[in-house]
Short mmCIF file of C-alpha atoms in Angstrom, two decimals:
data_model
loop_
_atom_site.label_atom_id
_atom_site.label_comp_id
_atom_site.label_asym_id
_atom_site.label_seq_id
_atom_site.Cartn_x
_atom_site.Cartn_y
_atom_site.Cartn_z
CA MET A 1 0.00 0.00 0.00
CA LYS A 2 2.82 2.40 0.91
CA LYS A 3 4.55 1.68 -2.41
CA LEU A 4 1.31 2.44 -4.27
CA ILE A 5 0.91 5.74 -2.41
CA ILE A 6 4.51 6.71 -3.19
CA LEU A 7 4.04 5.79 -6.87
CA CYS A 8 0.83 7.82 -7.08
CA SER A 9 2.55 10.77 -5.41
CA ILE A 10 5.40 10.62 -7.94
CA LEU A 11 2.93 10.52 -10.84
CA VAL A 12 0.97 13.49 -9.47
CA LEU A 13 4.18 15.47 -8.88
CA SER A 14 5.40 14.64 -12.41
CA ARG A 15 2.14 15.92 -13.88
CA ILE A 16 2.42 19.13 -11.86
CA VAL A 17 6.00 19.67 -13.04
CA LEU A 18 4.98 18.93 -16.64
CA ALA A 19 2.07 21.36 -16.47
CA GLN A 20 4.28 24.06 -15.00
CA SER A 21 7.00 23.50 -17.59
CA THR A 22 4.56 24.10 -20.46
CA THR A 23 2.66 26.96 -18.79
CA TYR A 24 5.81 28.68 -17.56
CA ALA A 25 8.08 27.75 -20.47
CA ILE A 26 10.84 30.26 -19.70
CA LEU A 27 14.35 29.60 -21.02
CA PRO A 28 16.66 29.69 -19.18
CA LYS A 29 14.68 28.47 -16.19
CA PRO A 30 14.17 31.06 -13.41
CA ASN A 31 15.81 30.28 -10.11
CA LYS A 32 12.62 31.03 -8.15
CA LEU A 33 9.14 30.74 -9.61
CA ALA A 34 5.92 30.48 -7.61
CA GLU A 35 2.87 29.47 -9.62
CA LYS A 36 -0.31 31.44 -8.85
CA THR A 37 -3.90 30.93 -9.93
CA GLY A 38 -5.46 33.00 -12.65
CA THR A 39 -4.22 34.92 -15.67
CA PHE A 40 -3.62 38.48 -16.73
CA THR A 41 -5.20 39.44 -20.05
CA LEU A 42 -3.90 42.39 -22.01
CA PRO A 43 -6.56 45.10 -22.30
CA ASN A 44 -7.41 46.56 -25.68
CA THR A 45 -5.51 49.69 -24.71
CA VAL A 46 -2.24 48.78 -22.98
CA LYS A 47 -0.54 51.33 -20.76
CA ILE A 48 3.08 50.79 -19.71
CA SER A 49 4.78 52.94 -17.08
CA VAL A 50 8.38 53.30 -15.92
CA ASP A 51 9.56 55.15 -12.82
CA ASP A 52 13.07 55.72 -14.18
CA GLU A 53 13.74 57.44 -17.49
CA ALA A 54 16.96 55.37 -17.84
CA VAL A 55 14.96 52.20 -18.51
CA ARG A 56 12.26 53.70 -20.67
CA PHE A 57 13.94 52.30 -23.79
CA ILE A 58 13.33 48.79 -22.40
CA ALA A 59 9.64 49.57 -21.96
CA ASP A 60 9.68 50.89 -25.52
CA MET A 61 11.08 47.52 -26.66
CA LEU A 62 8.08 45.80 -25.07
CA ALA A 63 5.67 48.30 -26.58
CA GLY A 64 7.23 47.85 -30.00
CA GLN A 65 7.00 44.06 -29.88
CA LEU A 66 3.39 44.15 -28.66
CA ALA A 67 2.51 46.62 -31.41
CA LYS A 68 3.93 44.32 -34.10
CA ALA A 69 2.33 41.14 -32.77
CA THR A 70 -1.07 42.44 -31.62
CA GLY A 71 -1.59 45.29 -34.05
CA ARG A 72 -2.27 47.61 -31.10
CA THR A 73 0.34 50.15 -29.99
CA PRO A 74 0.72 50.50 -26.21
CA SER A 75 1.47 53.86 -24.60
CA VAL A 76 4.58 54.34 -22.47
CA THR A 77 4.76 56.94 -19.73
CA THR A 78 7.40 57.91 -17.20
CA GLY A 79 6.31 58.33 -13.60
CA LYS A 80 4.74 56.38 -10.77
CA SER A 81 1.49 55.39 -12.43
CA GLY A 82 -0.16 52.72 -10.33
CA LYS A 83 -2.92 52.21 -12.91
CA ALA A 84 -0.70 51.07 -15.78
CA ALA A 85 -1.28 47.50 -16.95
CA ILE A 86 2.47 46.85 -17.02
CA ARG A 87 4.87 48.62 -14.69
CA PHE A 88 8.66 48.80 -14.59
CA GLU A 89 9.43 49.55 -10.95
CA SER A 90 12.86 50.23 -9.40
CA ALA A 91 13.74 47.79 -6.63
CA LYS A 92 15.25 48.92 -3.33
CA GLY A 93 18.42 47.45 -1.82
CA ASP A 94 20.82 45.02 -3.43
CA LYS A 95 18.95 41.73 -3.16
CA LEU A 96 18.54 41.19 -6.90
CA GLY A 97 22.01 42.27 -8.04
CA ALA A 98 22.98 43.86 -11.33
CA GLU A 99 21.28 41.30 -13.58
CA GLY A 100 18.49 40.08 -11.32
CA TYR A 101 14.81 40.90 -11.58
CA ALA A 102 11.47 40.19 -9.98
CA LEU A 103 8.33 39.61 -12.01
CA ARG A 104 4.87 39.64 -10.45
CA VAL A 105 1.83 38.76 -12.56
CA THR A 106 -1.65 39.13 -11.05
CA PRO A 107 -5.03 39.16 -12.83
CA LYS A 108 -4.95 42.97 -12.69
CA GLN A 109 -1.34 43.98 -13.35
CA ILE A 110 2.19 42.97 -14.33
CA VAL A 111 5.13 44.48 -12.43
CA ILE A 112 8.80 44.03 -13.35
CA SER A 113 11.25 45.13 -10.64
CA ALA A 114 15.01 45.41 -10.87
CA GLU A 115 17.94 47.37 -9.49
CA LYS A 116 19.72 47.90 -12.80
CA PRO A 117 18.67 48.21 -16.46
CA GLN A 118 20.05 44.74 -17.20
CA GLY A 119 17.62 43.26 -14.72
CA PHE A 120 14.66 45.00 -16.34
CA PHE A 121 15.80 43.71 -19.72
CA TYR A 122 15.97 40.11 -18.48
CA GLY A 123 12.61 40.51 -16.75
CA LEU A 124 11.23 41.61 -20.11
CA GLN A 125 12.57 38.43 -21.76
CA SER A 126 10.81 36.29 -19.17
CA LEU A 127 7.56 38.23 -19.57
CA LEU A 128 7.60 37.77 -23.35
CA GLN A 129 8.15 34.03 -22.88
CA LEU A 130 5.10 33.84 -20.59
CA MET A 131 2.93 35.25 -23.37
CA PRO A 132 1.62 33.25 -26.34
CA ALA A 133 4.39 32.37 -28.80
CA GLU A 134 2.73 34.69 -31.33
CA VAL A 135 4.13 37.66 -29.41
CA PHE A 136 7.37 37.04 -31.37
CA SER A 137 5.59 37.42 -34.69
CA PRO A 138 6.94 40.21 -36.92
CA THR A 139 3.39 40.95 -38.11
CA ALA A 140 0.02 41.22 -36.39
CA VAL A 141 -1.65 37.93 -35.46
CA ARG A 142 -5.41 37.80 -35.06
CA ASN A 143 -7.61 35.62 -32.85
CA VAL A 144 -5.05 35.26 -30.08
CA VAL A 145 -5.93 35.56 -26.41
CA TRP A 146 -3.09 37.72 -25.12
CA SER A 147 -2.93 36.28 -21.62
CA VAL A 148 -0.11 35.74 -19.10
CA PRO A 149 -0.27 33.08 -16.34
CA CYS A 150 -0.07 34.54 -12.84
CA CYS A 151 3.15 33.93 -10.95
CA ILE A 152 5.87 35.47 -8.82
CA ILE A 153 9.47 35.19 -10.06
CA GLU A 154 12.70 36.20 -8.34
CA ASP A 155 15.62 35.48 -10.59
CA GLN A 156 19.31 36.18 -11.09
CA PRO A 157 22.08 34.35 -12.94
CA ARG A 158 24.42 31.74 -11.54
CA TYR A 159 27.45 32.95 -13.53
CA ALA A 160 28.48 36.49 -14.48
CA TYR A 161 29.90 35.43 -17.87
CA ARG A 162 27.46 33.68 -20.23
CA GLY A 163 28.85 33.69 -23.75
CA LEU A 164 28.34 32.54 -27.30
CA HIS A 165 31.12 32.69 -29.88
CA LEU A 166 31.10 33.00 -33.67
CA ASP A 167 34.02 32.38 -36.03
CA VAL A 168 33.79 34.67 -39.07
CA GLY A 169 37.34 33.92 -40.25
CA ARG A 170 36.54 30.68 -42.08
CA HIS A 171 33.21 31.94 -43.36
CA PHE A 172 32.10 35.56 -43.31
CA PHE A 173 28.57 36.53 -42.27
CA PRO A 174 26.80 39.83 -42.94
CA VAL A 175 26.02 42.41 -40.27
CA SER A 176 22.31 41.57 -40.53
CA PHE A 177 22.99 38.01 -39.40
CA VAL A 178 25.40 39.11 -36.67
CA LYS A 179 22.59 41.28 -35.28
CA LYS A 180 20.15 38.37 -35.39
CA TYR A 181 22.74 36.24 -33.59
CA ILE A 182 22.99 38.91 -30.89
CA ASP A 183 19.18 39.06 -30.62
CA LEU A 184 19.11 35.34 -29.89
CA ILE A 185 21.94 35.64 -27.38
CA ALA A 186 19.97 38.33 -25.55
CA LEU A 187 16.66 36.44 -25.72
CA HIS A 188 18.28 33.59 -23.77
CA LYS A 189 19.84 35.92 -21.19
CA GLN A 190 23.40 35.39 -22.34
CA ASN A 191 25.53 38.51 -22.07
CA VAL A 192 28.68 38.02 -24.18
CA PHE A 193 29.19 37.77 -27.93
CA HIS A 194 32.73 36.52 -28.59
CA TRP A 195 33.54 37.66 -32.14
CA HIS A 196 36.38 35.61 -33.65
CA LEU A 197 37.54 38.13 -36.26
CA THR A 198 40.90 36.86 -37.54
CA GLU A 199 42.17 33.53 -38.81
CA ASP A 200 44.60 31.84 -41.19
CA GLN A 201 41.76 31.81 -43.71
CA GLY A 202 40.76 35.45 -43.45
CA TRP A 203 41.21 38.78 -41.64
CA ARG A 204 37.76 40.30 -41.13
CA ILE A 205 38.17 43.71 -39.46
CA GLU A 206 39.32 46.98 -41.02
CA ILE A 207 42.49 48.40 -39.47
CA LYS A 208 43.22 51.89 -40.79
CA LYS A 209 46.97 51.83 -40.14
CA TYR A 210 47.51 48.51 -41.92
CA PRO A 211 45.25 48.42 -45.02
CA LYS A 212 46.84 45.23 -46.41
CA LEU A 213 45.12 43.29 -43.61
CA THR A 214 41.88 43.66 -45.54
CA GLU A 215 43.22 44.39 -49.03
CA VAL A 216 45.16 41.11 -48.97
CA GLY A 217 44.31 39.25 -45.77
CA SER A 218 40.53 39.22 -46.18
CA GLN A 219 40.69 37.28 -49.47
CA ARG A 220 41.55 33.67 -50.26
CA LYS A 221 41.64 32.13 -53.68
CA GLN A 222 39.40 29.14 -52.82
CA SER A 223 37.96 27.05 -50.00
CA MET A 224 37.97 23.40 -49.02
CA ILE A 225 34.91 21.31 -49.77
CA GLY A 226 33.90 17.81 -48.77
CA ARG A 227 35.92 15.59 -46.49
CA TYR A 228 39.05 17.11 -44.98
CA GLY A 229 41.30 14.28 -46.17
CA GLU A 230 40.11 14.51 -49.76
CA ASN A 231 41.86 17.86 -50.29
CA ARG A 232 39.14 19.08 -52.66
CA TYR A 233 38.56 22.80 -53.31
CA ASP A 234 35.80 24.82 -54.90
CA GLY A 235 38.07 27.04 -57.06
CA THR A 236 36.04 30.10 -56.08
CA PRO A 237 37.66 33.23 -54.58
CA TYR A 238 36.28 34.13 -51.14
CA SER A 239 36.41 37.46 -49.32
CA GLY A 240 34.71 39.72 -46.81
CA PHE A 241 35.44 42.03 -43.89
CA TYR A 242 33.71 44.48 -41.56
CA THR A 243 34.41 48.18 -41.85
CA GLN A 244 35.03 50.08 -38.64
CA ASP A 245 31.66 51.77 -39.02
CA GLU A 246 29.99 48.34 -39.26
CA VAL A 247 31.84 47.20 -36.15
CA ARG A 248 30.62 50.27 -34.26
CA GLU A 249 27.10 49.54 -35.47
CA VAL A 250 27.25 45.97 -34.15
CA VAL A 251 28.76 47.03 -30.81
CA ARG A 252 26.08 49.68 -30.36
CA TYR A 253 23.33 47.20 -31.27
CA ALA A 254 24.66 44.69 -28.75
CA GLN A 255 24.96 47.31 -25.99
CA GLU A 256 21.27 48.11 -26.37
CA ARG A 257 20.60 44.45 -25.56
CA PHE A 258 23.13 44.24 -22.70
CA VAL A 259 25.46 42.03 -24.71
CA THR A 260 29.18 42.74 -24.48
CA VAL A 261 31.09 42.14 -27.71
CA ILE A 262 34.54 40.69 -27.05
CA PRO A 263 36.83 40.80 -30.10
CA GLU A 264 39.41 38.11 -30.75
CA ILE A 265 42.61 38.94 -32.62
CA GLU A 266 44.56 35.68 -33.02
CA LEU A 267 48.26 35.62 -32.16
CA PRO A 268 50.97 34.38 -32.49
CA GLY A 269 49.49 31.41 -34.40
CA HIS A 270 46.54 31.31 -36.81
CA SER A 271 48.10 34.39 -38.43
CA MET A 272 48.61 33.52 -42.09
CA ALA A 273 46.17 36.23 -43.15
CA ILE A 274 48.46 38.75 -41.43
CA LEU A 275 51.59 37.32 -43.02
CA ALA A 276 50.00 37.36 -46.46
CA GLY A 277 50.10 41.16 -46.33
CA TYR A 278 53.01 41.67 -43.94
CA PRO A 279 55.46 38.73 -44.36
CA GLU A 280 58.19 40.66 -42.50
CA LEU A 281 56.34 39.80 -39.26
CA GLY A 282 57.02 36.09 -39.77
CA SER A 283 60.02 33.89 -40.49
CA SER A 284 61.22 35.85 -43.54
CA PRO A 285 60.24 39.11 -45.26
CA ASP A 286 60.90 37.38 -48.60
CA LYS A 287 58.55 34.47 -48.00
CA ILE A 288 55.27 34.45 -49.89
CA VAL A 289 52.57 33.39 -47.43
CA PRO A 290 49.12 32.94 -48.98
CA VAL A 291 45.89 33.31 -47.05
CA ALA A 292 45.09 29.71 -46.12
CA THR A 293 42.61 27.80 -48.23
CA LYS A 294 42.75 24.64 -46.14
CA TRP A 295 41.42 24.21 -42.60
CA GLY A 296 43.79 23.28 -39.79
CA VAL A 297 47.02 24.47 -38.15
CA PHE A 298 50.01 25.93 -40.01
CA ASP A 299 53.69 26.45 -39.23
CA ASP A 300 53.71 30.08 -40.43
CA VAL A 301 53.33 32.17 -37.27
CA LEU A 302 54.25 35.60 -35.99
CA PHE A 303 57.82 36.09 -34.72
CA PRO A 304 58.53 37.89 -31.43
CA ARG A 305 60.44 40.79 -33.00
CA GLU A 306 60.01 44.37 -31.84
CA GLU A 307 58.45 45.19 -35.23
CA THR A 308 55.80 42.55 -34.54
CA PHE A 309 54.98 43.95 -31.12
CA THR A 310 54.71 47.46 -32.58
CA PHE A 311 52.34 46.13 -35.25
CA LEU A 312 50.19 44.26 -32.72
CA GLN A 313 50.06 47.23 -30.36
CA ASP A 314 48.89 49.44 -33.22
CA VAL A 315 46.25 46.91 -34.25
CA LEU A 316 45.03 46.37 -30.68
CA THR A 317 44.86 50.12 -30.12
CA GLU A 318 42.43 50.46 -33.02
CA VAL A 319 40.52 47.40 -31.83
CA MET A 320 40.18 48.77 -28.31
CA ASP A 321 38.96 52.08 -29.72
CA LEU A 322 36.14 50.14 -31.42
CA PHE A 323 35.30 47.74 -28.60
CA PRO A 324 34.66 49.12 -25.10
CA SER A 325 34.61 45.63 -23.57
CA GLN A 326 36.69 45.01 -20.48
CA TYR A 327 38.12 41.88 -22.09
CA ILE A 328 40.20 41.56 -25.25
CA HIS A 329 40.76 38.02 -26.55
CA ILE A 330 44.16 37.31 -28.12
CA GLY A 331 43.82 33.62 -29.01
CA GLY A 332 47.16 32.12 -28.09
CA ASP A 333 46.22 28.59 -29.13
CA GLU A 334 47.60 26.07 -31.58
CA CYS A 335 50.87 27.88 -32.26
CA PRO A 336 53.41 25.47 -33.82
CA LYS A 337 56.98 26.10 -32.69
CA THR A 338 58.72 24.65 -35.77
CA GLN A 339 59.85 27.94 -37.28
CA TRP A 340 60.90 29.32 -33.89
CA LYS A 341 63.07 26.22 -33.31
CA GLN A 342 64.74 26.76 -36.69
CA SER A 343 65.28 30.49 -36.20
CA ARG A 344 68.63 31.90 -35.05
CA PHE A 345 66.81 35.06 -33.94
CA CYS A 346 64.37 33.12 -31.73
CA GLN A 347 67.08 30.94 -30.23
CA ASP A 348 69.22 33.99 -29.41
CA LEU A 349 66.19 35.74 -27.88
CA MET A 350 65.51 32.71 -25.70
CA LYS A 351 69.11 32.74 -24.40
CA ARG A 352 69.00 36.47 -23.79
CA GLU A 353 65.72 36.27 -21.87
CA GLY A 354 66.60 33.05 -20.00
CA LEU A 355 63.81 31.02 -21.61
CA LYS A 356 64.30 27.28 -21.46
CA ASP A 357 62.15 26.29 -24.46
CA GLU A 358 59.76 27.54 -27.14
CA HIS A 359 56.76 27.20 -24.82
CA GLU A 360 58.35 29.79 -22.57
CA LEU A 361 59.03 31.88 -25.66
CA GLN A 362 55.30 31.86 -26.38
CA SER A 363 54.67 32.84 -22.77
CA TYR A 364 57.12 35.73 -23.26
CA PHE A 365 55.16 36.75 -26.37
CA ILE A 366 51.82 36.61 -24.55
CA ARG A 367 53.16 38.47 -21.50
CA ARG A 368 54.28 41.32 -23.74
CA ILE A 369 50.76 41.59 -25.16
CA ASP A 370 49.17 41.21 -21.73
CA LYS A 371 51.27 44.06 -20.36
CA PHE A 372 50.15 46.32 -23.22
CA ILE A 373 46.47 45.45 -22.87
CA THR A 374 46.67 45.97 -19.10
CA SER A 375 48.32 49.37 -19.63
CA LYS A 376 45.17 50.37 -21.54
CA GLY A 377 42.95 49.45 -18.61
CA ARG A 378 41.69 46.23 -20.19
CA LYS A 379 41.97 42.52 -19.40
CA MET A 380 43.31 39.78 -21.65
CA ILE A 381 41.62 36.44 -22.37
CA GLY A 382 43.43 33.59 -24.11
CA TRP A 383 42.79 29.95 -24.89
CA ASP A 384 44.25 27.53 -22.35
CA GLU A 385 47.55 27.15 -24.24
CA ILE A 386 48.59 30.45 -22.65
CA LEU A 387 49.18 28.41 -19.48
CA GLU A 388 52.14 26.69 -21.14
CA GLY A 389 55.46 28.19 -20.14
CA GLY A 390 53.91 30.20 -17.31
CA LEU A 391 50.67 32.16 -17.21
CA SER A 392 50.62 35.88 -17.89
CA PRO A 393 49.96 37.87 -14.68
CA ASN A 394 46.55 39.36 -15.52
CA ALA A 395 45.21 36.80 -17.97
CA THR A 396 41.86 35.06 -17.92
CA VAL A 397 41.91 31.53 -19.33
CA MET A 398 39.32 30.11 -21.71
CA SER A 399 39.50 26.35 -21.18
CA TRP A 400 38.73 24.45 -24.41
CA ARG A 401 40.95 21.32 -24.29
CA GLY A 402 38.82 19.76 -21.58
CA THR A 403 38.54 21.30 -18.12
CA GLU A 404 42.17 20.99 -17.01
CA GLY A 405 43.16 24.47 -18.16
CA GLY A 406 40.35 26.09 -16.22
CA ILE A 407 41.17 24.09 -13.12
CA ALA A 408 44.87 24.99 -13.33
CA ALA A 409 44.06 28.67 -13.82
CA ALA A 410 41.63 28.74 -10.88
CA ARG A 411 44.17 27.08 -8.61
CA GLN A 412 46.69 29.77 -9.58
CA GLY A 413 44.17 32.48 -8.70
CA HIS A 414 43.23 33.34 -12.28
CA ASP A 415 39.69 33.66 -13.61
CA ALA A 416 38.58 31.00 -16.06
CA ILE A 417 35.76 30.60 -18.56
CA MET A 418 34.80 27.01 -19.20
CA THR A 419 34.23 25.94 -22.80
CA PRO A 420 35.44 22.33 -23.11
CA GLY A 421 35.08 20.91 -26.60
CA GLY A 422 33.15 17.81 -25.58
CA PHE A 423 30.27 19.86 -24.19
CA CYS A 424 30.48 23.37 -25.60
CA TYR A 425 31.63 23.01 -29.22
CA LEU A 426 28.57 23.55 -31.37
CA ASP A 427 30.33 22.56 -34.59
CA HIS A 428 30.18 18.90 -33.48
CA TYR A 429 27.57 16.50 -34.80
CA GLN A 430 24.37 16.55 -32.77
CA ALA A 431 22.81 13.40 -34.25
CA ASP A 432 23.88 10.37 -36.31
CA PRO A 433 26.43 11.75 -38.82
CA LYS A 434 24.83 9.69 -41.58
CA THR A 435 21.72 11.84 -41.26
CA GLN A 436 23.44 15.19 -40.82
CA PRO A 437 25.10 17.87 -42.92
CA ILE A 438 28.87 17.94 -42.88
CA ALA A 439 30.54 18.89 -39.57
CA ILE A 440 34.04 18.97 -38.15
CA GLY A 441 33.54 15.77 -36.16
CA GLY A 442 32.79 14.90 -32.56
CA PHE A 443 29.36 14.04 -31.19
CA THR A 444 27.66 16.40 -28.76
CA THR A 445 23.95 15.95 -28.19
CA LEU A 446 21.55 18.43 -26.64
CA GLU A 447 21.40 16.27 -23.53
CA LYS A 448 25.17 16.16 -23.18
CA THR A 449 25.47 19.92 -23.50
CA TYR A 450 22.66 20.46 -20.98
CA GLY A 451 24.32 18.12 -18.51
CA TYR A 452 27.58 20.06 -18.38
CA GLU A 453 28.64 21.39 -14.94
CA PRO A 454 31.12 24.27 -15.31
CA THR A 455 32.49 24.32 -11.74
CA PRO A 456 34.60 21.19 -11.14
CA ASP A 457 34.14 19.35 -7.84
CA SER A 458 37.92 19.22 -7.46
CA LEU A 459 38.10 22.96 -6.68
CA ASN A 460 37.68 24.25 -3.16
CA ALA A 461 35.25 27.09 -2.42
CA GLU A 462 37.82 29.86 -2.89
CA GLU A 463 39.18 28.39 -6.12
CA ALA A 464 35.66 27.85 -7.45
CA LYS A 465 35.03 31.61 -7.37
CA HIS A 466 37.46 31.93 -10.26
CA ILE A 467 35.15 29.93 -12.58
CA ILE A 468 33.32 33.00 -13.84
CA GLY A 469 31.24 31.46 -16.58
CA VAL A 470 30.61 29.24 -19.57
CA GLN A 471 30.58 29.73 -23.33
CA GLY A 472 29.49 27.91 -26.48
CA ASN A 473 31.93 28.00 -29.42
CA VAL A 474 30.98 27.97 -33.09
CA TRP A 475 33.76 27.25 -35.60
CA THR A 476 32.55 27.65 -39.17
CA GLU A 477 34.80 25.58 -41.46
CA TYR A 478 31.74 23.76 -42.77
CA MET A 479 29.07 26.37 -42.07
CA LEU A 480 28.75 28.24 -45.33
CA THR A 481 25.50 30.13 -44.64
CA PRO A 482 23.63 31.78 -41.76
CA GLU A 483 21.02 29.02 -41.92
CA TYR A 484 23.76 26.42 -41.51
CA VAL A 485 25.07 28.25 -38.42
CA GLU A 486 21.60 28.41 -36.90
CA TYR A 487 21.07 24.69 -37.49
CA MET A 488 24.26 23.82 -35.61
CA VAL A 489 23.89 26.37 -32.80
CA TRP A 490 20.26 26.15 -31.69
CA PRO A 491 18.90 24.59 -29.55
CA ARG A 492 22.22 23.46 -28.01
CA ALA A 493 23.13 27.09 -27.26
CA ILE A 494 19.85 27.36 -25.33
CA ALA A 495 20.93 24.42 -23.20
CA LEU A 496 24.22 26.25 -22.49
CA ALA A 497 22.28 29.41 -21.65
CA GLU A 498 20.48 27.46 -18.95
CA VAL A 499 23.77 25.97 -17.75
CA GLY A 500 25.08 29.51 -17.29
CA TRP A 501 21.99 31.04 -15.72
CA THR A 502 20.15 28.41 -13.69
CA ASN A 503 21.36 26.89 -10.41
CA LYS A 504 22.27 23.25 -10.95
CA ASP A 505 19.73 21.97 -8.40
CA ARG A 506 16.97 23.59 -10.50
CA LYS A 507 17.91 21.82 -13.71
CA ASN A 508 16.16 18.76 -15.17
CA VAL A 509 16.76 17.68 -18.75
CA ASP A 510 13.31 16.15 -19.33
CA GLU A 511 11.57 19.23 -17.99
CA PHE A 512 13.92 21.41 -20.08
CA LYS A 513 12.81 19.57 -23.20
CA GLN A 514 9.18 20.26 -22.36
CA ARG A 515 9.87 23.97 -22.14
CA LEU A 516 11.96 23.77 -25.29
CA ALA A 517 9.04 22.25 -27.21
CA VAL A 518 7.02 25.38 -26.44
CA HIS A 519 10.00 27.61 -27.13
CA GLN A 520 10.47 26.17 -30.60
CA LYS A 521 7.23 27.86 -31.66
CA ARG A 522 8.82 31.19 -30.71
CA LEU A 523 11.92 30.34 -32.74
CA ASP A 524 9.64 29.59 -35.70
CA PHE A 525 8.18 33.10 -35.51
CA LEU A 526 11.75 34.44 -35.33
CA ASN A 527 12.64 32.44 -38.47
CA VAL A 528 15.44 30.50 -36.77
CA ASN A 529 16.63 27.41 -38.63
CA TYR A 530 17.25 25.39 -35.47
CA PHE A 531 17.93 21.63 -35.45
CA GLY A 532 14.51 20.03 -35.90
CA ALA A 533 12.90 23.13 -37.40
CA PRO A 534 10.50 22.83 -40.35
CA ILE A 535 12.88 24.89 -42.51
CA ASN A 536 15.97 22.67 -42.13
CA ASN A 537 16.41 22.36 -45.90
CA LYS A 538 17.84 25.87 -46.17
CA PHE A 539 21.40 24.71 -46.64
CA GLN A 540 23.31 22.27 -48.80
CA TYR A 541 23.97 18.84 -47.29
CA GLN A 542 27.45 17.40 -47.78
CA MET A 543 29.16 14.21 -46.75
CA PRO A 544 30.38 14.04 -43.12
CA THR A 545 34.01 14.87 -42.41
CA GLN A 546 36.42 15.03 -39.51
CA THR A 547 39.62 16.91 -38.70
CA ALA A 548 42.12 16.68 -35.91
CA SER A 549 42.19 20.41 -35.29
CA LYS A 550 39.95 22.56 -33.14
CA LYS A 551 39.88 25.18 -35.83
#
C-alpha cells in the first residue's frame, strides 16, 4: 500500500512539473518561480509605465513588440502610475544584483522590478516568454488571447559570464545576421558575444593603419569542400570584412541588448592572413605566405620581433577604440613552434631572456601583449595554451581542451571561462552523422550539453570563485551560410544558456525539453533554422568529415 501511495505521489508530482513546464516555459529556467492561480489578459488599450527614465527604452522595446504582434500600440509613460497594466518599478536594496529581476503577474497587473537596467531587460525576456508564442511574430496575429499566467518570479544568474562565440574567419557573415545572432543571445539571457575576427583563412576587421590586412588578408583564392582528407577545393575566390563603421554599429546594437562584444585577434598562431600582407612579421620578409585555403594548423606564425609587437600594439589600439569591452581576446592557441626552433633570432632571444624552451618563448610573447592590454585598462583572455610556459599575470583563461586548463588557472588564482570541446563546441555533430550535414567531427547531443557542470568538484570554495562562466563556441569551417550556423547552434546554445543562468539543483533535462518544445514555436516566428525546425532544408547537405584540429 505504501509503495502504491509513493508511486501515485510521484505521478501526481510529475504531472504538476509537466504542467508548470509548459505553462511557464521560460528559457533559461528562473531560479525562483511560484505558480499562482489566474491569468492576466492584455486590455485593448495597454498602458506601460516606468519610474526611471533610464529604462524607458526597455519599456519601448516591449511596446514595439506588442505593437507588431497584436496590431495595437501601447502607450509608455514615465512616472509612478499605479494604474498602468504593465509597470517597470525600481527595486530597493541590493537583493537582486545587477542582472536580477522580480516579475509579479496578477489578474490585474504585471510588475517588473530590478535594481539595474540589465535586470529590467531580463525581466522583459521572461515576460515575453510567458505570453503566447505569437508575441514574437513580426506581423500582427489575429484571434489570439493575449494572456499571461499569474506567478511570482525572483531570478538572477548563476554565472556572471554567459557567452556565445562565432568564427567569421573561415566563413564571413553579414552584419544583418550578426545582429540576429545577438538578438538570440539576448533572448536567452546570455551577455557576451565573442567575435572571432581573424584567422589563417581570413582577416575580417578593417584596421586603418595597416590596409593590407583587408586588401590582402581578407581574401583567399578558394575554400575546401567535402571531407578534410580529400583535399578538394571549390576554385572560387572568397572574401569579406567588416568596416570600422559596421563594427561600431554591431557594438552599439549589442549594448542596447546588454550584450558585451569581445573581439578576438589571433596571435601568435593562426596568423597567415596577417603574413599574407606583412610577411616581415614572420620567419622571412621574402617568404610568400598565402591566405590559407585549407582548414587546420600551419607552421607560419608571428615572430617575437620588436616590429611585430609594434604592429600588434597598433592593431590592438584600433581594436580597443572600437570595442569598449573590459576583455580583449588574443587567441594564443595552436601555435606550432617549428619555425621558432629553426630560427637563429628566436634561439638567441631565448638565451638572452633566460627562456628554457619555445613554450616559454610563447609565454614571453603573450606576457608582452598582456602588459600592453593591461596598460590600456583592459583585461586579456586567451585559450588555455597560454598556461604553457607560465601564465601571464593578468590573464583570464578560456578552457577548451577539456577542463584541465580552467582548473589549473583557478588554482593559480586566475579567472577561467569554461568551454570544453566535448560539451560546448557547437560545430560537433548533434545526431547520427549519416543523417546530418557535414561537420568537423565529434558528437555532442543536446542532452550532453545540458548536462555540463562548469564548476569542477575538485576545486575548493575559494578556487571555485574563479570559474566566472561558460561559453558555447561555433567554428565555421563547414558552415557556409547563416542558416547552416543556426542549425548547428540552436537549440544546443539554449541548453548552455540554462547551464550559465540556472542553479544546478533547479535543472532537469526532461523538464527542459518540455519547455523547449514550447519555445520552438517562438523560434519559428523568429525564423530561426534550429535543429529540428520545419525549414531545415535551407542549406546544402554534404558528406560528413572530420579533422584533428579545433579550428
